[in-house]
Amino acid sequence: MLAVALMAGALMFVGARPAFADPECGTVESGDGKFVYQCSENVPGDDGSGGSDGDGGGGSTKPACDLAGVKESAPGADEWYCQGQDACWVNNPTARYPDPKDWPEEPPSEGAVYVYKSCTAPDGTKTFDDYTWYTGPEDEGPSIEELALQAFGALETPGFSLAHSPPRNSIIYIDTWWWADGPSNGEISSGAALGVVAVGTPSHIEVDPGDGSGVMTCDFVTSESDACSYTYDRAGDYTSRGRLVYDVHFEQNGSPLDIAGLPDSLESGWQESAITVAESQAVVVP
């Protein structure tokens, strides 16, 4: 009786074939050391002409995963979609049903369909391969990688100014000191994305003296000291610049989260500072 009732419930839900959109997401720099997490919508379509990018003919952007492999291995599937970086397919409705003892007691939500679902990671390993209730990929929720990228996108570097000593005119062949004025030496962190947090630890500062010598790497200096110094050998007016660099790691509910491929550093925007370098003048006193 239970099997008959469940079968009837499943067939009742089969008519709902949800349309879905798969977003391609990532972080882009918006300036002043801030990063914004953005997603572009990808609406899968049938294979064939009309596709602007990706495997689906109606796709408006490239899918976030490689669907070509699963389409080749499961050509008879009804739907293919990306779940994070995993490529998934389902038979909707399933071609056959499992034994009654393997059926769940009831669907998790209205419109759920009992399907056979298979997902493959980018390295080829199976991440899911079983019967399950299915309401469409939009209800799968973000993957742990997507949550980490959301947290990274919310991570902001503090404001600062590039300071130097001497504060006005420097002198050739005399050390000029540099430091980041304003930020603390403490960690920075993002808001939690469903328990996932990005944490930035001060790593170093990068300073370009502006005379063509290139960028130098210094300790994370936030107060006047000789830890970051440079000697000009030509007089002139220069525009120096500097930025903060943080090492980034991720945590989930307070525990370390180690996932390959996630960003491991964050740089602030460049801050400029004008500096005049003069020649020393010797005065001979009789």
PDB file of C-alpha atoms in Angstrom:
ATOM      1  CA  MET A   1       0.000   0.000   0.000  1.00  0.00           C
ATOM      2  CA  LEU A   2       2.806   2.370   0.902  1.00  0.00           C
ATOM      3  CA  ALA A   3       4.540   1.740  -2.432  1.00  0.00           C
ATOM      4  CA  VAL A   4       1.336   2.424  -4.348  1.00  0.00           C
ATOM      5  CA  ALA A   5       0.704   5.637  -2.454  1.00  0.00           C
ATOM      6  CA  LEU A   6       4.240   6.857  -2.987  1.00  0.00           C
ATOM      7  CA  MET A   7       4.154   5.946  -6.647  1.00  0.00           C
ATOM      8  CA  ALA A   8       0.958   7.922  -7.073  1.00  0.00           C
ATOM      9  CA  GLY A   9       2.472  10.891  -5.241  1.00  0.00           C
ATOM     10  CA  ALA A  10       5.576  10.816  -7.431  1.00  0.00           C
ATOM     11  CA  LEU A  11       3.589  10.642 -10.663  1.00  0.00           C
ATOM     12  CA  MET A  12       1.439  13.538  -9.455  1.00  0.00           C
ATOM     13  CA  PHE A  13       4.575  15.709  -9.127  1.00  0.00           C
ATOM     14  CA  VAL A  14       6.164  14.626 -12.403  1.00  0.00           C
ATOM     15  CA  GLY A  15       4.358  17.293 -14.418  1.00  0.00           C
ATOM     16  CA  ALA A  16       6.417  20.086 -12.815  1.00  0.00           C
ATOM     17  CA  ARG A  17       9.628  20.522 -14.804  1.00  0.00           C
ATOM     18  CA  PRO A  18      11.156  23.602 -13.189  1.00  0.00           C
ATOM     19  CA  ALA A  19      12.875  26.177 -15.341  1.00  0.00           C
ATOM     20  CA  PHE A  20      16.111  27.246 -13.742  1.00  0.00           C
ATOM     21  CA  ALA A  21      19.036  29.605 -14.033  1.00  0.00           C
ATOM     22  CA  ASP A  22      22.602  28.712 -13.162  1.00  0.00           C
ATOM     23  CA  PRO A  23      24.687  31.742 -12.137  1.00  0.00           C
ATOM     24  CA  GLU A  24      28.360  32.195 -12.942  1.00  0.00           C
ATOM     25  CA  CYS A  25      29.842  34.043  -9.996  1.00  0.00           C
ATOM     26  CA  GLY A  26      33.138  35.634  -9.072  1.00  0.00           C
ATOM     27  CA  THR A  27      34.797  38.597  -7.414  1.00  0.00           C
ATOM     28  CA  VAL A  28      35.755  41.804  -9.188  1.00  0.00           C
ATOM     29  CA  GLU A  29      37.684  44.754  -7.821  1.00  0.00           C
ATOM     30  CA  SER A  30      35.592  47.879  -7.456  1.00  0.00           C
ATOM     31  CA  GLY A  31      38.429  50.172  -6.395  1.00  0.00           C
ATOM     32  CA  ASP A  32      39.820  51.488  -3.087  1.00  0.00           C
ATOM     33  CA  GLY A  33      40.687  47.974  -2.003  1.00  0.00           C
ATOM     34  CA  LYS A  34      37.107  46.733  -2.113  1.00  0.00           C
ATOM     35  CA  PHE A  35      35.925  43.611  -3.910  1.00  0.00           C
ATOM     36  CA  VAL A  36      32.372  42.919  -5.015  1.00  0.00           C
ATOM     37  CA  TYR A  37      30.920  39.443  -5.529  1.00  0.00           C
ATOM     38  CA  GLN A  38      28.909  39.385  -8.755  1.00  0.00           C
ATOM     39  CA  CYS A  39      26.892  36.741 -10.589  1.00  0.00           C
ATOM     40  CA  SER A  40      25.693  36.642 -14.180  1.00  0.00           C
ATOM     41  CA  GLU A  41      22.665  34.550 -15.027  1.00  0.00           C
ATOM     42  CA  ASN A  42      23.034  31.495 -17.250  1.00  0.00           C
ATOM     43  CA  VAL A  43      19.839  30.018 -18.649  1.00  0.00           C
ATOM     44  CA  PRO A  44      20.588  26.583 -20.148  1.00  0.00           C
ATOM     45  CA  GLY A  45      19.085  25.662 -23.509  1.00  0.00           C
ATOM     46  CA  ASP A  46      19.136  22.776 -25.936  1.00  0.00           C
ATOM     47  CA  ASP A  47      22.269  21.937 -27.890  1.00  0.00           C
ATOM     48  CA  GLY A  48      22.469  23.657 -31.238  1.00  0.00           C
ATOM     49  CA  SER A  49      22.770  27.057 -32.751  1.00  0.00           C
ATOM     50  CA  GLY A  50      21.860  30.224 -30.923  1.00  0.00           C
ATOM     51  CA  GLY A  51      24.190  29.703 -27.975  1.00  0.00           C
ATOM     52  CA  SER A  52      26.403  32.685 -27.267  1.00  0.00           C
ATOM     53  CA  ASP A  53      28.692  30.890 -24.857  1.00  0.00           C
ATOM     54  CA  GLY A  54      28.757  27.467 -23.209  1.00  0.00           C
ATOM     55  CA  ASP A  55      27.062  24.139 -23.857  1.00  0.00           C
ATOM     56  CA  GLY A  56      23.426  25.230 -23.909  1.00  0.00           C
ATOM     57  CA  GLY A  57      21.983  26.750 -27.082  1.00  0.00           C
ATOM     58  CA  GLY A  58      20.043  29.318 -25.065  1.00  0.00           C
ATOM     59  CA  GLY A  59      22.908  30.039 -22.667  1.00  0.00           C
ATOM     60  CA  SER A  60      23.683  33.681 -22.090  1.00  0.00           C
ATOM     61  CA  THR A  61      26.980  33.024 -20.259  1.00  0.00           C
ATOM     62  CA  LYS A  62      29.423  30.164 -19.909  1.00  0.00           C
ATOM     63  CA  PRO A  63      28.289  27.533 -17.355  1.00  0.00           C
ATOM     64  CA  ALA A  64      30.142  27.423 -14.035  1.00  0.00           C
ATOM     65  CA  CYS A  65      31.048  23.755 -14.635  1.00  0.00           C
ATOM     66  CA  ASP A  66      31.962  21.511 -17.557  1.00  0.00           C
ATOM     67  CA  LEU A  67      28.699  20.024 -18.816  1.00  0.00           C
ATOM     68  CA  ALA A  68      30.214  18.428 -21.922  1.00  0.00           C
ATOM     69  CA  GLY A  69      31.424  15.351 -20.045  1.00  0.00           C
ATOM     70  CA  VAL A  70      28.102  14.528 -18.375  1.00  0.00           C
ATOM     71  CA  LYS A  71      26.176  15.154 -21.591  1.00  0.00           C
ATOM     72  CA  GLU A  72      28.436  12.626 -23.308  1.00  0.00           C
ATOM     73  CA  SER A  73      28.189  10.061 -20.509  1.00  0.00           C
ATOM     74  CA  ALA A  74      24.440  10.502 -19.990  1.00  0.00           C
ATOM     75  CA  PRO A  75      22.975  11.464 -23.372  1.00  0.00           C
ATOM     76  CA  GLY A  76      19.529  10.202 -22.399  1.00  0.00           C
ATOM     77  CA  ALA A  77      19.218  12.386 -19.307  1.00  0.00           C
ATOM     78  CA  ASP A  78      16.403  14.917 -19.105  1.00  0.00           C
ATOM     79  CA  GLU A  79      18.319  17.775 -17.469  1.00  0.00           C
ATOM     80  CA  TRP A  80      21.942  18.804 -17.085  1.00  0.00           C
ATOM     81  CA  TYR A  81      23.014  21.592 -14.745  1.00  0.00           C
ATOM     82  CA  CYS A  82      25.847  22.917 -12.597  1.00  0.00           C
ATOM     83  CA  GLN A  83      25.802  22.550  -8.835  1.00  0.00           C
ATOM     84  CA  GLY A  84      28.726  24.750  -7.904  1.00  0.00           C
ATOM     85  CA  GLN A  85      31.625  23.256  -9.887  1.00  0.00           C
ATOM     86  CA  ASP A  86      29.958  19.825 -10.035  1.00  0.00           C
ATOM     87  CA  ALA A  87      28.281  18.768 -13.294  1.00  0.00           C
ATOM     88  CA  CYS A  88      24.955  17.033 -12.622  1.00  0.00           C
ATOM     89  CA  TRP A  89      22.219  15.259 -14.580  1.00  0.00           C
ATOM     90  CA  VAL A  90      18.831  13.874 -13.660  1.00  0.00           C
ATOM     91  CA  ASN A  91      16.185  11.642 -15.213  1.00  0.00           C
ATOM     92  CA  ASN A  92      13.004  13.603 -14.604  1.00  0.00           C
ATOM     93  CA  PRO A  93      10.954  11.495 -14.113  1.00  0.00           C
ATOM     94  CA  THR A  94      13.207   8.582 -13.338  1.00  0.00           C
ATOM     95  CA  ALA A  95      13.288   5.749 -15.893  1.00  0.00           C
ATOM     96  CA  ARG A  96      12.517   3.230 -13.139  1.00  0.00           C
ATOM     97  CA  TYR A  97      11.744   3.328  -9.444  1.00  0.00           C
ATOM     98  CA  PRO A  98      13.658   1.632  -6.616  1.00  0.00           C
ATOM     99  CA  ASP A  99      12.293  -0.954  -4.215  1.00  0.00           C
ATOM    100  CA  PRO A 100       9.587   0.385  -1.883  1.00  0.00           C
ATOM    101  CA  LYS A 101      11.931   0.077   1.094  1.00  0.00           C
ATOM    102  CA  ASP A 102      14.285   2.615  -0.496  1.00  0.00           C
ATOM    103  CA  TRP A 103      11.627   5.302  -0.978  1.00  0.00           C
ATOM    104  CA  PRO A 104      11.541   8.245   1.420  1.00  0.00           C
ATOM    105  CA  GLU A 105       8.377   8.580   3.459  1.00  0.00           C
ATOM    106  CA  GLU A 106       7.199  11.815   1.852  1.00  0.00           C
ATOM    107  CA  PRO A 107       8.446  14.535  -0.516  1.00  0.00           C
ATOM    108  CA  PRO A 108      10.279  17.419   1.194  1.00  0.00           C
ATOM    109  CA  SER A 109       8.173  20.077  -0.518  1.00  0.00           C
ATOM    110  CA  GLU A 110       5.296  20.524  -2.902  1.00  0.00           C
ATOM    111  CA  GLY A 111       6.383  19.930  -6.480  1.00  0.00           C
ATOM    112  CA  ALA A 112       9.228  17.571  -5.576  1.00  0.00           C
ATOM    113  CA  VAL A 113       9.859  14.759  -8.076  1.00  0.00           C
ATOM    114  CA  TYR A 114      11.553  11.442  -7.313  1.00  0.00           C
ATOM    115  CA  VAL A 115      14.490  11.207  -9.735  1.00  0.00           C
ATOM    116  CA  TYR A 116      17.794   9.503 -10.304  1.00  0.00           C
ATOM    117  CA  LYS A 117      20.548  12.120  -9.902  1.00  0.00           C
ATOM    118  CA  SER A 118      24.260  11.918 -10.642  1.00  0.00           C
ATOM    119  CA  CYS A 119      26.911  14.612 -10.030  1.00  0.00           C
ATOM    120  CA  THR A 120      30.606  14.607 -10.980  1.00  0.00           C
ATOM    121  CA  ALA A 121      33.356  16.850  -9.581  1.00  0.00           C
ATOM    122  CA  PRO A 122      35.889  18.557 -11.900  1.00  0.00           C
ATOM    123  CA  ASP A 123      38.438  15.829 -11.086  1.00  0.00           C
ATOM    124  CA  GLY A 124      36.016  13.118 -12.266  1.00  0.00           C
ATOM    125  CA  THR A 125      34.952  11.754  -8.877  1.00  0.00           C
ATOM    126  CA  LYS A 126      31.281  11.128  -8.175  1.00  0.00           C
ATOM    127  CA  THR A 127      29.841  13.444  -5.538  1.00  0.00           C
ATOM    128  CA  PHE A 128      26.278  12.089  -5.784  1.00  0.00           C
ATOM    129  CA  ASP A 129      24.831   9.037  -7.526  1.00  0.00           C
ATOM    130  CA  ASP A 130      21.476   7.901  -6.138  1.00  0.00           C
ATOM    131  CA  TYR A 131      17.698   8.313  -6.116  1.00  0.00           C
ATOM    132  CA  THR A 132      16.438  11.478  -4.422  1.00  0.00           C
ATOM    133  CA  TRP A 133      13.615  13.965  -4.276  1.00  0.00           C
ATOM    134  CA  TYR A 134      14.266  16.785  -6.722  1.00  0.00           C
ATOM    135  CA  THR A 135      12.791  20.278  -6.959  1.00  0.00           C
ATOM    136  CA  GLY A 136      15.211  21.779  -9.463  1.00  0.00           C
ATOM    137  CA  PRO A 137      18.769  23.063  -9.199  1.00  0.00           C
ATOM    138  CA  GLU A 138      17.660  26.454  -7.911  1.00  0.00           C
ATOM    139  CA  ASP A 139      16.699  24.727  -4.635  1.00  0.00           C
ATOM    140  CA  GLU A 140      20.028  22.947  -4.212  1.00  0.00           C
ATOM    141  CA  GLY A 141      21.533  25.989  -2.486  1.00  0.00           C
ATOM    142  CA  PRO A 142      25.044  27.375  -2.918  1.00  0.00           C
ATOM    143  CA  SER A 143      28.009  25.037  -2.711  1.00  0.00           C
ATOM    144  CA  ILE A 144      30.657  25.471  -0.032  1.00  0.00           C
ATOM    145  CA  GLU A 145      32.952  26.992  -2.683  1.00  0.00           C
ATOM    146  CA  GLU A 146      30.289  29.557  -3.608  1.00  0.00           C
ATOM    147  CA  LEU A 147      29.777  30.436   0.046  1.00  0.00           C
ATOM    148  CA  ALA A 148      33.531  30.926   0.456  1.00  0.00           C
ATOM    149  CA  LEU A 149      33.627  33.209  -2.598  1.00  0.00           C
ATOM    150  CA  GLN A 150      30.704  35.185  -1.217  1.00  0.00           C
ATOM    151  CA  ALA A 151      32.626  35.625   2.035  1.00  0.00           C
ATOM    152  CA  PHE A 152      35.752  36.644   0.112  1.00  0.00           C
ATOM    153  CA  GLY A 153      33.711  39.168  -1.856  1.00  0.00           C
ATOM    154  CA  ALA A 154      32.609  40.768   1.415  1.00  0.00           C
ATOM    155  CA  LEU A 155      36.172  41.077   2.714  1.00  0.00           C
ATOM    156  CA  GLU A 156      37.363  44.695   2.683  1.00  0.00           C
ATOM    157  CA  THR A 157      40.798  46.147   3.347  1.00  0.00           C
ATOM    158  CA  PRO A 158      40.962  49.160   5.698  1.00  0.00           C
ATOM    159  CA  GLY A 159      41.546  52.679   4.453  1.00  0.00           C
ATOM    160  CA  PHE A 160      45.062  54.082   4.778  1.00  0.00           C
ATOM    161  CA  SER A 161      47.438  56.700   3.430  1.00  0.00           C
ATOM    162  CA  LEU A 162      51.031  56.167   2.316  1.00  0.00           C
ATOM    163  CA  ALA A 163      53.313  58.093   4.644  1.00  0.00           C
ATOM    164  CA  HIS A 164      57.029  58.774   4.365  1.00  0.00           C
ATOM    165  CA  SER A 165      59.828  60.403   6.308  1.00  0.00           C
ATOM    166  CA  PRO A 166      61.177  63.014   5.775  1.00  0.00           C
ATOM    167  CA  PRO A 167      57.574  64.195   5.482  1.00  0.00           C
ATOM    168  CA  ARG A 168      58.278  66.847   2.835  1.00  0.00           C
ATOM    169  CA  ASN A 169      61.555  66.898   0.917  1.00  0.00           C
ATOM    170  CA  SER A 170      63.722  63.827   0.866  1.00  0.00           C
ATOM    171  CA  ILE A 171      67.420  63.996  -0.011  1.00  0.00           C
ATOM    172  CA  ILE A 172      69.362  61.859  -2.450  1.00  0.00           C
ATOM    173  CA  TYR A 173      71.572  59.163  -0.921  1.00  0.00           C
ATOM    174  CA  ILE A 174      69.686  59.477   2.380  1.00  0.00           C
ATOM    175  CA  ASP A 175      67.170  56.776   3.380  1.00  0.00           C
ATOM    176  CA  THR A 176      63.478  57.566   2.964  1.00  0.00           C
ATOM    177  CA  TRP A 177      61.176  55.605   5.252  1.00  0.00           C
ATOM    178  CA  TRP A 178      57.695  54.362   4.223  1.00  0.00           C
ATOM    179  CA  TRP A 179      54.722  53.055   6.143  1.00  0.00           C
ATOM    180  CA  ALA A 180      50.926  52.635   5.861  1.00  0.00           C
ATOM    181  CA  ASP A 181      49.270  55.221   8.065  1.00  0.00           C
ATOM    182  CA  GLY A 182      45.833  54.300   9.395  1.00  0.00           C
ATOM    183  CA  PRO A 183      45.298  50.522   9.503  1.00  0.00           C
ATOM    184  CA  SER A 184      45.956  48.290  12.481  1.00  0.00           C
ATOM    185  CA  ASN A 185      48.115  45.187  12.509  1.00  0.00           C
ATOM    186  CA  GLY A 186      45.086  43.020  13.266  1.00  0.00           C
ATOM    187  CA  GLU A 187      43.111  40.576  11.149  1.00  0.00           C
ATOM    188  CA  ILE A 188      40.206  41.585   8.958  1.00  0.00           C
ATOM    189  CA  SER A 189      37.159  39.373   8.434  1.00  0.00           C
ATOM    190  CA  SER A 190      34.000  39.263   6.372  1.00  0.00           C
ATOM    191  CA  GLY A 191      30.456  38.705   7.479  1.00  0.00           C
ATOM    192  CA  ALA A 192      29.429  35.056   7.610  1.00  0.00           C
ATOM    193  CA  ALA A 193      27.903  33.485   4.487  1.00  0.00           C
ATOM    194  CA  LEU A 194      25.841  30.680   6.069  1.00  0.00           C
ATOM    195  CA  GLY A 195      28.627  30.067   8.568  1.00  0.00           C
ATOM    196  CA  VAL A 196      31.560  30.562   6.155  1.00  0.00           C
ATOM    197  CA  VAL A 197      33.903  33.472   6.921  1.00  0.00           C
ATOM    198  CA  ALA A 198      36.937  34.840   5.060  1.00  0.00           C
ATOM    199  CA  VAL A 199      39.774  36.054   7.314  1.00  0.00           C
ATOM    200  CA  GLY A 200      42.662  38.263   6.192  1.00  0.00           C
ATOM    201  CA  THR A 201      45.958  38.275   8.098  1.00  0.00           C
ATOM    202  CA  PRO A 202      48.414  41.166   7.468  1.00  0.00           C
ATOM    203  CA  SER A 203      51.204  39.911   5.214  1.00  0.00           C
ATOM    204  CA  HIS A 204      53.186  42.870   3.846  1.00  0.00           C
ATOM    205  CA  ILE A 205      52.979  46.197   2.111  1.00  0.00           C
ATOM    206  CA  GLU A 206      54.181  46.968  -1.396  1.00  0.00           C
ATOM    207  CA  VAL A 207      55.779  50.343  -2.166  1.00  0.00           C
ATOM    208  CA  ASP A 208      56.715  51.834  -5.516  1.00  0.00           C
ATOM    209  CA  PRO A 209      59.019  54.853  -4.970  1.00  0.00           C
ATOM    210  CA  GLY A 210      57.965  56.223  -8.356  1.00  0.00           C
ATOM    211  CA  ASP A 211      61.434  56.652  -9.851  1.00  0.00           C
ATOM    212  CA  GLY A 212      61.250  53.626 -12.140  1.00  0.00           C
ATOM    213  CA  SER A 213      63.014  51.258  -9.759  1.00  0.00           C
ATOM    214  CA  GLY A 214      59.893  49.092  -9.407  1.00  0.00           C
ATOM    215  CA  VAL A 215      57.817  47.777  -6.527  1.00  0.00           C
ATOM    216  CA  MET A 216      59.518  46.673  -3.329  1.00  0.00           C
ATOM    217  CA  THR A 217      58.067  44.384  -0.657  1.00  0.00           C
ATOM    218  CA  CYS A 218      58.236  45.477   2.974  1.00  0.00           C
ATOM    219  CA  ASP A 219      56.973  44.288   6.340  1.00  0.00           C
ATOM    220  CA  PHE A 220      53.430  45.296   7.249  1.00  0.00           C
ATOM    221  CA  VAL A 221      54.519  48.630   8.734  1.00  0.00           C
ATOM    222  CA  THR A 222      51.826  50.918  10.154  1.00  0.00           C
ATOM    223  CA  SER A 223      53.949  53.413  12.099  1.00  0.00           C
ATOM    224  CA  GLU A 224      57.126  55.377  11.447  1.00  0.00           C
ATOM    225  CA  SER A 225      60.201  53.138  11.410  1.00  0.00           C
ATOM    226  CA  ASP A 226      63.136  52.202   9.183  1.00  0.00           C
ATOM    227  CA  ALA A 227      61.651  48.756   8.409  1.00  0.00           C
ATOM    228  CA  CYS A 228      60.707  49.917   4.906  1.00  0.00           C
ATOM    229  CA  SER A 229      63.337  52.238   3.477  1.00  0.00           C
ATOM    230  CA  TYR A 230      64.592  53.330   0.074  1.00  0.00           C
ATOM    231  CA  THR A 231      67.399  55.596  -1.155  1.00  0.00           C
ATOM    232  CA  TYR A 232      66.837  57.863  -4.142  1.00  0.00           C
ATOM    233  CA  ASP A 233      69.868  58.586  -6.338  1.00  0.00           C
ATOM    234  CA  ARG A 234      68.249  61.294  -8.485  1.00  0.00           C
ATOM    235  CA  ALA A 235      66.598  64.535  -7.473  1.00  0.00           C
ATOM    236  CA  GLY A 236      63.097  65.273  -8.757  1.00  0.00           C
ATOM    237  CA  ASP A 237      59.384  65.264  -8.046  1.00  0.00           C
ATOM    238  CA  TYR A 238      57.966  61.749  -7.804  1.00  0.00           C
ATOM    239  CA  THR A 239      54.570  60.120  -7.252  1.00  0.00           C
ATOM    240  CA  SER A 240      55.072  57.157  -4.974  1.00  0.00           C
ATOM    241  CA  ARG A 241      52.371  54.562  -4.292  1.00  0.00           C
ATOM    242  CA  GLY A 242      51.719  51.707  -1.902  1.00  0.00           C
ATOM    243  CA  ARG A 243      49.169  49.017  -1.064  1.00  0.00           C
ATOM    244  CA  LEU A 244      48.337  46.519   1.684  1.00  0.00           C
ATOM    245  CA  VAL A 245      48.518  42.760   1.143  1.00  0.00           C
ATOM    246  CA  TYR A 246      46.731  40.187   3.317  1.00  0.00           C
ATOM    247  CA  ASP A 247      46.953  36.395   3.465  1.00  0.00           C
ATOM    248  CA  VAL A 248      43.442  34.935   3.334  1.00  0.00           C
ATOM    249  CA  HIS A 249      42.050  31.777   4.891  1.00  0.00           C
ATOM    250  CA  PHE A 250      38.500  30.518   5.394  1.00  0.00           C
ATOM    251  CA  GLU A 251      36.570  29.198   8.370  1.00  0.00           C
ATOM    252  CA  GLN A 252      33.214  27.463   8.697  1.00  0.00           C
ATOM    253  CA  ASN A 253      31.488  27.878  12.053  1.00  0.00           C
ATOM    254  CA  GLY A 254      34.866  28.600  13.638  1.00  0.00           C
ATOM    255  CA  SER A 255      36.709  25.624  12.118  1.00  0.00           C
ATOM    256  CA  PRO A 256      39.361  25.921   9.363  1.00  0.00           C
ATOM    257  CA  LEU A 257      38.020  25.367   5.849  1.00  0.00           C
ATOM    258  CA  ASP A 258      40.585  24.118   3.344  1.00  0.00           C
ATOM    259  CA  ILE A 259      39.336  23.997  -0.260  1.00  0.00           C
ATOM    260  CA  ALA A 260      41.703  23.994  -3.212  1.00  0.00           C
ATOM    261  CA  GLY A 261      41.356  26.818  -5.694  1.00  0.00           C
ATOM    262  CA  LEU A 262      40.013  29.495  -3.345  1.00  0.00           C
ATOM    263  CA  PRO A 263      41.743  32.923  -3.231  1.00  0.00           C
ATOM    264  CA  ASP A 264      44.608  33.001  -0.744  1.00  0.00           C
ATOM    265  CA  SER A 265      45.458  36.710  -0.761  1.00  0.00           C
ATOM    266  CA  LEU A 266      43.781  40.114  -0.932  1.00  0.00           C
ATOM    267  CA  GLU A 267      45.375  43.400  -1.997  1.00  0.00           C
ATOM    268  CA  SER A 268      44.077  46.874  -1.289  1.00  0.00           C
ATOM    269  CA  GLY A 269      43.902  49.568  -3.921  1.00  0.00           C
ATOM    270  CA  TRP A 270      47.026  51.642  -4.532  1.00  0.00           C
ATOM    271  CA  GLN A 271      47.381  54.867  -2.550  1.00  0.00           C
ATOM    272  CA  GLU A 272      49.590  57.605  -3.994  1.00  0.00           C
ATOM    273  CA  SER A 273      51.798  60.125  -2.244  1.00  0.00           C
ATOM    274  CA  ALA A 274      53.807  62.944  -3.837  1.00  0.00           C
ATOM    275  CA  ILE A 275      57.416  63.328  -2.753  1.00  0.00           C
ATOM    276  CA  THR A 276      60.146  65.797  -3.716  1.00  0.00           C
ATOM    277  CA  VAL A 277      63.729  64.591  -3.632  1.00  0.00           C
ATOM    278  CA  ALA A 278      66.396  67.284  -3.441  1.00  0.00           C
ATOM    279  CA  GLU A 279      70.158  67.342  -3.715  1.00  0.00           C
ATOM    280  CA  SER A 280      72.083  68.062  -0.553  1.00  0.00           C
ATOM    281  CA  GLN A 281      73.800  71.416  -0.432  1.00  0.00           C
ATOM    282  CA  ALA A 282      77.112  71.796   1.304  1.00  0.00           C
ATOM    283  CA  VAL A 283      77.941  75.192   2.776  1.00  0.00           C
ATOM    284  CA  VAL A 284      81.612  75.999   3.317  1.00  0.00           C
ATOM    285  CA  VAL A 285      82.195  78.316   6.250  1.00  0.00           C
ATOM    286  CA  PRO A 286      85.546  80.018   6.295  1.00  0.00           C
TER     287      PRO A 286
END
